[in-house]
Amino acid sequence: MEKKMKTKIKKKEIFEKKKKENKKFLNYVKTNQKYENFQKAILNNKNQKINHNIKKLHDTTIKNKDIPCNNIKVNDQIIEPNTFSKAYNFIFDKVINSQAANIPIDTHMLYCNFDLSVSYNIGKSYNFPINLTHSYYSDVIILVTENGDKWKNMIIENKLKKVKKVITYDKLEDLYYKNDLLNDLVKKYDLYIFDSSTKAKKYGNLISKIKKYNKTYTTVQINEDNFVDTINRAIHRTYTDLNRGSTHSVPIGYLTLGKDKLYDNIKESAKIMLQFYEQKKISVVSINLRYINMTIPVYIHALKDGTLSESY
């Protein structure tokens, strides 16, 4: 009986601690000046400058790992079009104004960042695939085990214009045996599709170079019956590593893809990732649009219809 009473008291203490932390977080949001700037500029449609160095809210406020999963309604409009538009315009203007450095606007990727209330510690998932509405790859290479010409002809017949090269791995080893030649090849393409019938150990060196130059790769099962569908799916996917930590970044495309297509991609990324986090019972504090060192919130769970939500 005494043991049950102690357990009950302990549970009550934990509950009160959670309640205190959640209240502290909401008070912080109410009084945080940087957040107010964002709220006025984005959510209330005021034409004011956004402080793109907004600090992650949960990094400075939420330390309790027992915060319950928030009930985010997963739908296509979780990120409002006008909110995304203002964030995109802010980044685009910054990039265009800095073009004196002659840096191409397709050099750096835009990311959809998910800030979590807890540190993700459910193992690691490499090359986690996320279907996008619009492909952002421009130069794709397919590495097959054999019959390179057969696959090339299928690419041409089906007008898969993003695929610029099909090559067997043996031929690639013969042609690009020097380190500098292989480096030049890796820099040339932005998506590498490997035939799963090739042993992974065989192309380990190539994979390390792909990662070094921040390129993307995936492995698919290539066969004649569904070759076109398989390649199309791979080209319309983005891939990310779900590592331990409180932030995950999903690539959604370059500025050259255009505002409308990027909005479609960030919507799709948010929809899929929120479903994933919901299954894992992980709470998402905010969703942000990131470009290099600029991070702009496009969804904050503490807000509901422009006001603070008490769902915590």
mmCIF file of C-alpha atoms in Angstrom:
data_model
loop_
_atom_site.group_PDB
_atom_site.id
_atom_site.type_symbol
_atom_site.label_atom_id
_atom_site.label_comp_id
_atom_site.label_asym_id
_atom_site.label_seq_id
_atom_site.Cartn_x
_atom_site.Cartn_y
_atom_site.Cartn_z
ATOM 1 C CA MET A 1 0.000 0.000 0.000
ATOM 2 C CA GLU A 2 2.814 2.350 0.943
ATOM 3 C CA LYS A 3 4.623 1.497 -2.304
ATOM 4 C CA LYS A 4 1.530 2.384 -4.368
ATOM 5 C CA MET A 5 1.231 5.685 -2.544
ATOM 6 C CA LYS A 6 4.874 6.543 -3.292
ATOM 7 C CA THR A 7 4.348 5.706 -6.968
ATOM 8 C CA LYS A 8 1.256 7.912 -7.079
ATOM 9 C CA ILE A 9 3.132 10.819 -5.470
ATOM 10 C CA LYS A 10 6.021 10.360 -7.907
ATOM 11 C CA LYS A 11 3.665 10.448 -10.908
ATOM 12 C CA LYS A 12 2.073 13.608 -9.580
ATOM 13 C CA GLU A 13 5.496 15.241 -9.204
ATOM 14 C CA ILE A 14 6.396 14.343 -12.802
ATOM 15 C CA PHE A 15 3.080 15.733 -14.038
ATOM 16 C CA GLU A 16 3.602 19.008 -12.171
ATOM 17 C CA LYS A 17 7.117 19.267 -13.567
ATOM 18 C CA LYS A 18 5.820 18.815 -17.118
ATOM 19 C CA LYS A 19 3.119 21.387 -16.518
ATOM 20 C CA LYS A 20 5.668 23.877 -15.210
ATOM 21 C CA GLU A 21 7.996 23.348 -18.185
ATOM 22 C CA ASN A 22 5.164 23.737 -20.688
ATOM 23 C CA LYS A 23 3.942 26.924 -19.025
ATOM 24 C CA LYS A 24 7.497 28.250 -19.049
ATOM 25 C CA PHE A 25 7.744 27.543 -22.778
ATOM 26 C CA LEU A 26 4.478 29.338 -23.573
ATOM 27 C CA ASN A 27 5.508 32.350 -21.494
ATOM 28 C CA TYR A 28 8.802 32.451 -23.350
ATOM 29 C CA VAL A 29 7.022 32.481 -26.708
ATOM 30 C CA LYS A 30 4.756 35.309 -25.564
ATOM 31 C CA THR A 31 7.613 37.533 -24.471
ATOM 32 C CA ASN A 32 10.332 36.648 -26.956
ATOM 33 C CA GLN A 33 11.033 39.731 -29.068
ATOM 34 C CA LYS A 34 12.515 37.850 -32.015
ATOM 35 C CA TYR A 35 9.466 35.657 -32.166
ATOM 36 C CA GLU A 36 7.252 38.761 -32.133
ATOM 37 C CA ASN A 37 9.153 40.096 -35.160
ATOM 38 C CA PHE A 38 8.525 36.849 -36.973
ATOM 39 C CA GLN A 39 4.858 36.791 -35.984
ATOM 40 C CA LYS A 40 4.293 40.310 -37.306
ATOM 41 C CA ALA A 41 6.253 39.790 -40.506
ATOM 42 C CA ILE A 42 4.951 36.354 -41.416
ATOM 43 C CA LEU A 43 1.768 35.318 -39.659
ATOM 44 C CA ASN A 44 0.071 38.713 -39.523
ATOM 45 C CA ASN A 45 1.091 39.637 -43.090
ATOM 46 C CA LYS A 46 2.994 42.750 -42.038
ATOM 47 C CA ASN A 47 5.723 43.850 -44.415
ATOM 48 C CA GLN A 48 8.560 43.944 -41.912
ATOM 49 C CA LYS A 49 12.053 42.508 -41.967
ATOM 50 C CA ILE A 50 12.514 39.041 -40.586
ATOM 51 C CA ASN A 51 15.370 38.330 -38.258
ATOM 52 C CA HIS A 52 16.813 35.272 -39.989
ATOM 53 C CA ASN A 53 18.926 34.405 -36.988
ATOM 54 C CA ILE A 54 15.903 33.409 -34.915
ATOM 55 C CA LYS A 55 17.151 31.018 -32.290
ATOM 56 C CA LYS A 56 15.526 27.635 -32.019
ATOM 57 C CA LEU A 57 12.856 28.032 -29.397
ATOM 58 C CA HIS A 58 13.180 24.633 -27.838
ATOM 59 C CA ASP A 59 16.966 24.766 -27.536
ATOM 60 C CA THR A 60 16.769 27.427 -24.823
ATOM 61 C CA THR A 61 13.544 26.473 -23.141
ATOM 62 C CA ILE A 62 12.602 22.815 -23.341
ATOM 63 C CA LYS A 63 14.917 20.503 -21.470
ATOM 64 C CA ASN A 64 12.351 18.024 -20.256
ATOM 65 C CA LYS A 65 12.501 14.874 -22.390
ATOM 66 C CA ASP A 66 9.072 13.725 -21.267
ATOM 67 C CA ILE A 67 7.029 16.321 -23.141
ATOM 68 C CA PRO A 68 4.035 14.551 -24.699
ATOM 69 C CA CYS A 69 3.631 14.354 -28.460
ATOM 70 C CA ASN A 70 1.671 17.331 -29.755
ATOM 71 C CA ASN A 71 -1.419 16.696 -31.804
ATOM 72 C CA ILE A 72 -0.432 18.420 -35.035
ATOM 73 C CA LYS A 73 -3.125 18.030 -37.625
ATOM 74 C CA VAL A 74 -1.310 16.543 -40.608
ATOM 75 C CA ASN A 75 -2.669 18.070 -43.786
ATOM 76 C CA ASP A 76 -1.525 19.769 -46.968
ATOM 77 C CA GLN A 77 -1.982 23.263 -45.531
ATOM 78 C CA ILE A 78 0.104 22.860 -42.366
ATOM 79 C CA ILE A 79 2.407 25.475 -43.937
ATOM 80 C CA GLU A 80 0.362 28.401 -45.211
ATOM 81 C CA PRO A 81 1.144 29.574 -48.787
ATOM 82 C CA ASN A 82 1.530 33.192 -47.681
ATOM 83 C CA THR A 83 3.862 32.231 -44.837
ATOM 84 C CA PHE A 84 6.113 30.259 -47.161
ATOM 85 C CA SER A 85 5.971 32.992 -49.808
ATOM 86 C CA LYS A 86 7.282 35.637 -47.413
ATOM 87 C CA ALA A 87 10.038 33.366 -46.134
ATOM 88 C CA TYR A 88 11.052 32.475 -49.704
ATOM 89 C CA ASN A 89 11.009 36.131 -50.814
ATOM 90 C CA PHE A 90 13.193 37.127 -47.892
ATOM 91 C CA ILE A 91 15.794 34.476 -48.764
ATOM 92 C CA PHE A 92 15.595 35.181 -52.500
ATOM 93 C CA ASP A 93 16.118 38.928 -51.976
ATOM 94 C CA LYS A 94 19.110 38.259 -49.746
ATOM 95 C CA VAL A 95 20.658 35.961 -52.358
ATOM 96 C CA ILE A 96 20.035 38.323 -55.285
ATOM 97 C CA ASN A 97 21.444 41.270 -53.331
ATOM 98 C CA SER A 98 24.614 39.302 -52.664
ATOM 99 C CA GLN A 99 25.151 38.321 -56.294
ATOM 100 C CA ALA A 100 28.173 40.616 -56.416
ATOM 101 C CA ALA A 101 30.095 37.551 -55.294
ATOM 102 C CA ASN A 102 28.906 35.828 -58.510
ATOM 103 C CA ILE A 103 27.701 32.759 -56.633
ATOM 104 C CA PRO A 104 25.174 30.788 -58.748
ATOM 105 C CA ILE A 105 21.784 30.541 -57.048
ATOM 106 C CA ASP A 106 21.722 26.786 -57.630
ATOM 107 C CA THR A 107 24.874 26.251 -55.571
ATOM 108 C CA HIS A 108 23.124 25.767 -52.237
ATOM 109 C CA MET A 109 20.110 23.672 -51.340
ATOM 110 C CA LEU A 110 16.953 24.814 -49.558
ATOM 111 C CA TYR A 111 15.960 22.599 -46.641
ATOM 112 C CA CYS A 112 12.833 21.927 -44.650
ATOM 113 C CA ASN A 113 14.043 21.795 -41.038
ATOM 114 C CA PHE A 114 12.135 20.018 -38.287
ATOM 115 C CA ASP A 115 12.932 21.140 -34.742
ATOM 116 C CA LEU A 116 11.997 18.444 -32.252
ATOM 117 C CA SER A 117 11.155 18.830 -28.580
ATOM 118 C CA VAL A 118 13.409 15.903 -27.729
ATOM 119 C CA SER A 119 16.607 14.455 -29.083
ATOM 120 C CA TYR A 120 15.929 11.808 -31.733
ATOM 121 C CA ASN A 121 17.461 8.621 -30.384
ATOM 122 C CA ILE A 122 15.607 5.868 -32.234
ATOM 123 C CA GLY A 123 18.713 4.660 -34.022
ATOM 124 C CA LYS A 124 19.959 6.103 -37.309
ATOM 125 C CA SER A 125 18.359 5.955 -40.726
ATOM 126 C CA TYR A 126 20.548 6.756 -43.721
ATOM 127 C CA ASN A 127 19.104 7.918 -47.044
ATOM 128 C CA PHE A 128 15.564 8.021 -45.661
ATOM 129 C CA PRO A 129 13.406 8.491 -48.823
ATOM 130 C CA ILE A 130 10.706 11.162 -49.087
ATOM 131 C CA ASN A 131 8.532 11.502 -52.178
ATOM 132 C CA LEU A 132 8.416 15.002 -53.645
ATOM 133 C CA THR A 133 5.954 16.559 -56.064
ATOM 134 C CA HIS A 134 8.732 18.048 -58.200
ATOM 135 C CA SER A 135 12.180 16.621 -58.861
ATOM 136 C CA TYR A 136 15.046 19.048 -58.289
ATOM 137 C CA TYR A 137 17.766 16.922 -59.907
ATOM 138 C CA SER A 138 19.172 18.084 -63.221
ATOM 139 C CA ASP A 139 21.897 15.507 -63.938
ATOM 140 C CA VAL A 140 21.273 11.874 -63.038
ATOM 141 C CA ILE A 141 23.600 8.928 -63.593
ATOM 142 C CA ILE A 142 22.592 5.255 -63.360
ATOM 143 C CA LEU A 143 25.173 2.592 -62.539
ATOM 144 C CA VAL A 144 24.070 -0.840 -63.714
ATOM 145 C CA THR A 145 25.606 -4.285 -63.406
ATOM 146 C CA GLU A 146 25.452 -5.233 -67.089
ATOM 147 C CA ASN A 147 23.808 -4.531 -70.472
ATOM 148 C CA GLY A 148 24.394 -0.795 -70.307
ATOM 149 C CA ASP A 149 23.188 -0.220 -73.884
ATOM 150 C CA LYS A 150 19.830 -1.874 -73.191
ATOM 151 C CA TRP A 151 19.109 0.519 -70.319
ATOM 152 C CA LYS A 152 20.358 3.493 -72.340
ATOM 153 C CA ASN A 153 17.862 2.698 -75.090
ATOM 154 C CA MET A 154 15.031 2.474 -72.561
ATOM 155 C CA ILE A 155 16.005 5.881 -71.178
ATOM 156 C CA ILE A 156 15.918 7.406 -74.672
ATOM 157 C CA GLU A 157 12.662 5.687 -75.684
ATOM 158 C CA ASN A 158 10.870 6.857 -72.539
ATOM 159 C CA LYS A 159 12.358 10.374 -72.662
ATOM 160 C CA LEU A 160 13.802 10.371 -69.161
ATOM 161 C CA LYS A 161 15.603 13.640 -69.829
ATOM 162 C CA LYS A 162 17.102 14.052 -66.372
ATOM 163 C CA VAL A 163 19.128 10.859 -66.828
ATOM 164 C CA LYS A 164 22.320 11.970 -68.554
ATOM 165 C CA LYS A 165 24.401 8.821 -68.307
ATOM 166 C CA VAL A 166 24.030 5.050 -67.914
ATOM 167 C CA ILE A 167 27.196 3.065 -67.296
ATOM 168 C CA THR A 168 28.179 -0.332 -65.950
ATOM 169 C CA TYR A 169 30.238 -0.258 -62.810
ATOM 170 C CA ASP A 170 33.063 -2.231 -64.450
ATOM 171 C CA LYS A 171 33.299 0.336 -67.238
ATOM 172 C CA LEU A 172 33.265 3.168 -64.707
ATOM 173 C CA GLU A 173 36.218 1.583 -62.908
ATOM 174 C CA ASP A 174 38.116 1.280 -66.199
ATOM 175 C CA LEU A 175 37.470 4.875 -67.307
ATOM 176 C CA TYR A 176 37.763 6.658 -63.965
ATOM 177 C CA TYR A 177 40.569 4.723 -62.341
ATOM 178 C CA LYS A 178 42.439 7.877 -61.342
ATOM 179 C CA ASN A 179 41.355 9.755 -58.247
ATOM 180 C CA ASP A 180 41.067 13.155 -59.950
ATOM 181 C CA LEU A 181 38.988 11.666 -62.791
ATOM 182 C CA LEU A 182 36.593 10.109 -60.300
ATOM 183 C CA ASN A 183 36.336 13.410 -58.416
ATOM 184 C CA ASP A 184 35.418 15.218 -61.642
ATOM 185 C CA LEU A 185 32.736 12.618 -62.367
ATOM 186 C CA VAL A 186 31.189 12.956 -58.908
ATOM 187 C CA LYS A 187 31.030 16.753 -59.223
ATOM 188 C CA LYS A 188 29.208 16.459 -62.550
ATOM 189 C CA TYR A 189 26.051 14.622 -61.400
ATOM 190 C CA ASP A 190 23.672 15.372 -58.549
ATOM 191 C CA LEU A 191 21.916 11.988 -58.224
ATOM 192 C CA TYR A 192 23.543 8.561 -58.413
ATOM 193 C CA ILE A 193 21.254 5.555 -58.847
ATOM 194 C CA PHE A 194 22.885 2.199 -58.105
ATOM 195 C CA ASP A 195 21.599 -1.176 -59.224
ATOM 196 C CA SER A 196 21.013 -3.183 -56.040
ATOM 197 C CA SER A 197 22.452 -6.311 -57.674
ATOM 198 C CA THR A 198 25.915 -4.726 -57.409
ATOM 199 C CA LYS A 199 27.530 -5.482 -54.070
ATOM 200 C CA ALA A 200 27.729 -2.383 -51.894
ATOM 201 C CA LYS A 201 31.366 -3.029 -50.974
ATOM 202 C CA LYS A 202 32.311 -2.665 -54.610
ATOM 203 C CA TYR A 203 31.374 1.010 -54.831
ATOM 204 C CA GLY A 204 32.289 2.055 -51.282
ATOM 205 C CA ASN A 205 34.960 4.481 -52.515
ATOM 206 C CA LEU A 206 32.499 6.150 -54.892
ATOM 207 C CA ILE A 207 29.900 6.520 -52.115
ATOM 208 C CA SER A 208 32.439 8.249 -49.866
ATOM 209 C CA LYS A 209 33.176 10.770 -52.632
ATOM 210 C CA ILE A 210 29.457 11.334 -53.262
ATOM 211 C CA LYS A 211 29.048 12.216 -49.581
ATOM 212 C CA LYS A 212 32.166 14.384 -49.632
ATOM 213 C CA TYR A 213 30.779 16.550 -52.445
ATOM 214 C CA ASN A 214 27.284 16.640 -50.905
ATOM 215 C CA LYS A 215 25.657 14.711 -53.743
ATOM 216 C CA THR A 216 22.774 12.252 -53.466
ATOM 217 C CA TYR A 217 22.630 8.524 -54.087
ATOM 218 C CA THR A 218 20.125 5.718 -53.808
ATOM 219 C CA THR A 219 19.959 2.005 -54.522
ATOM 220 C CA VAL A 220 17.097 0.438 -56.486
ATOM 221 C CA GLN A 221 16.270 -2.944 -57.933
ATOM 222 C CA ILE A 222 16.558 -2.578 -61.694
ATOM 223 C CA ASN A 223 14.630 -4.903 -63.969
ATOM 224 C CA GLU A 224 13.055 -4.588 -67.390
ATOM 225 C CA ASP A 225 9.417 -4.838 -66.276
ATOM 226 C CA ASN A 226 9.315 -1.734 -64.079
ATOM 227 C CA PHE A 227 12.526 0.065 -65.033
ATOM 228 C CA VAL A 228 10.893 3.365 -66.035
ATOM 229 C CA ASP A 229 8.628 3.559 -62.963
ATOM 230 C CA THR A 230 11.516 2.697 -60.647
ATOM 231 C CA ILE A 231 13.785 5.389 -62.086
ATOM 232 C CA ASN A 232 10.989 7.977 -62.081
ATOM 233 C CA ARG A 233 10.274 7.290 -58.405
ATOM 234 C CA ALA A 234 13.947 7.622 -57.509
ATOM 235 C CA ILE A 235 14.227 10.929 -59.382
ATOM 236 C CA HIS A 236 11.148 12.333 -57.605
ATOM 237 C CA ARG A 237 12.474 11.539 -54.157
ATOM 238 C CA THR A 238 14.636 13.438 -51.757
ATOM 239 C CA TYR A 239 16.820 11.641 -49.262
ATOM 240 C CA THR A 240 17.949 12.572 -45.784
ATOM 241 C CA ASP A 241 19.813 11.057 -42.856
ATOM 242 C CA LEU A 242 17.828 10.839 -39.632
ATOM 243 C CA ASN A 243 20.653 11.126 -37.128
ATOM 244 C CA ARG A 244 20.532 11.622 -33.406
ATOM 245 C CA GLY A 245 19.801 15.182 -32.404
ATOM 246 C CA SER A 246 16.905 17.592 -32.117
ATOM 247 C CA THR A 247 16.859 18.815 -35.747
ATOM 248 C CA HIS A 248 16.357 16.981 -39.027
ATOM 249 C CA SER A 249 16.871 18.621 -42.424
ATOM 250 C CA VAL A 250 15.096 17.508 -45.589
ATOM 251 C CA PRO A 251 16.358 18.858 -48.959
ATOM 252 C CA ILE A 252 13.502 20.294 -51.047
ATOM 253 C CA GLY A 253 15.295 21.891 -54.014
ATOM 254 C CA TYR A 254 17.263 24.877 -55.267
ATOM 255 C CA LEU A 255 16.011 28.446 -55.653
ATOM 256 C CA THR A 256 15.986 27.884 -59.421
ATOM 257 C CA LEU A 257 13.130 25.397 -58.976
ATOM 258 C CA GLY A 258 10.833 28.354 -58.302
ATOM 259 C CA LYS A 259 8.598 29.402 -55.434
ATOM 260 C CA ASP A 260 5.495 27.409 -56.400
ATOM 261 C CA LYS A 261 7.313 24.104 -56.896
ATOM 262 C CA LEU A 262 9.344 24.573 -53.729
ATOM 263 C CA TYR A 263 6.125 25.196 -51.823
ATOM 264 C CA ASP A 264 4.667 21.947 -53.174
ATOM 265 C CA ASN A 265 7.826 20.125 -52.090
ATOM 266 C CA ILE A 266 7.925 21.566 -48.577
ATOM 267 C CA LYS A 267 4.232 20.716 -48.122
ATOM 268 C CA GLU A 268 4.860 17.123 -49.139
ATOM 269 C CA SER A 269 7.965 16.865 -46.940
ATOM 270 C CA ALA A 270 6.090 18.246 -43.935
ATOM 271 C CA LYS A 271 3.160 15.898 -44.482
ATOM 272 C CA ILE A 272 5.341 12.783 -44.695
ATOM 273 C CA MET A 273 7.700 13.706 -41.855
ATOM 274 C CA LEU A 274 4.909 14.711 -39.464
ATOM 275 C CA GLN A 275 3.263 11.347 -40.061
ATOM 276 C CA PHE A 276 6.614 9.698 -39.364
ATOM 277 C CA TYR A 277 7.138 11.648 -36.120
ATOM 278 C CA GLU A 278 3.583 10.932 -35.028
ATOM 279 C CA GLN A 279 4.219 7.197 -35.395
ATOM 280 C CA LYS A 280 7.395 7.563 -33.332
ATOM 281 C CA LYS A 281 5.541 9.690 -30.738
ATOM 282 C CA ILE A 282 7.936 12.597 -31.210
ATOM 283 C CA SER A 283 6.768 16.184 -30.830
ATOM 284 C CA VAL A 284 7.631 18.759 -33.512
ATOM 285 C CA VAL A 285 8.117 22.262 -32.105
ATOM 286 C CA SER A 286 8.608 24.100 -35.388
ATOM 287 C CA ILE A 287 9.155 23.695 -39.121
ATOM 288 C CA ASN A 288 11.657 26.039 -40.754
ATOM 289 C CA LEU A 289 12.879 26.981 -44.209
ATOM 290 C CA ARG A 290 16.688 26.948 -44.230
ATOM 291 C CA TYR A 291 19.146 28.281 -46.769
ATOM 292 C CA ILE A 292 22.842 28.292 -45.774
ATOM 293 C CA ASN A 293 22.824 30.247 -42.470
ATOM 294 C CA MET A 294 19.299 31.660 -42.827
ATOM 295 C CA THR A 295 16.597 29.780 -40.930
ATOM 296 C CA ILE A 296 13.034 31.121 -40.995
ATOM 297 C CA PRO A 297 10.125 29.448 -39.162
ATOM 298 C CA VAL A 298 7.164 28.660 -41.411
ATOM 299 C CA TYR A 299 5.187 26.739 -38.793
ATOM 300 C CA ILE A 300 5.321 26.905 -34.991
ATOM 301 C CA HIS A 301 3.196 24.494 -33.025
ATOM 302 C CA ALA A 302 2.711 26.932 -30.137
ATOM 303 C CA LEU A 303 0.547 29.006 -32.478
ATOM 304 C CA LYS A 304 -2.953 28.140 -33.496
ATOM 305 C CA ASP A 305 -4.737 30.493 -35.892
ATOM 306 C CA GLY A 306 -2.287 33.255 -34.981
ATOM 307 C CA THR A 307 -2.727 32.798 -31.230
ATOM 308 C CA LEU A 308 -0.955 30.677 -28.674
ATOM 309 C CA SER A 309 -2.201 27.134 -28.413
ATOM 310 C CA GLU A 310 -2.763 25.640 -24.994
ATOM 311 C CA SER A 311 -2.528 22.071 -26.310
ATOM 312 C CA TYR A 312 0.628 21.551 -24.291
#
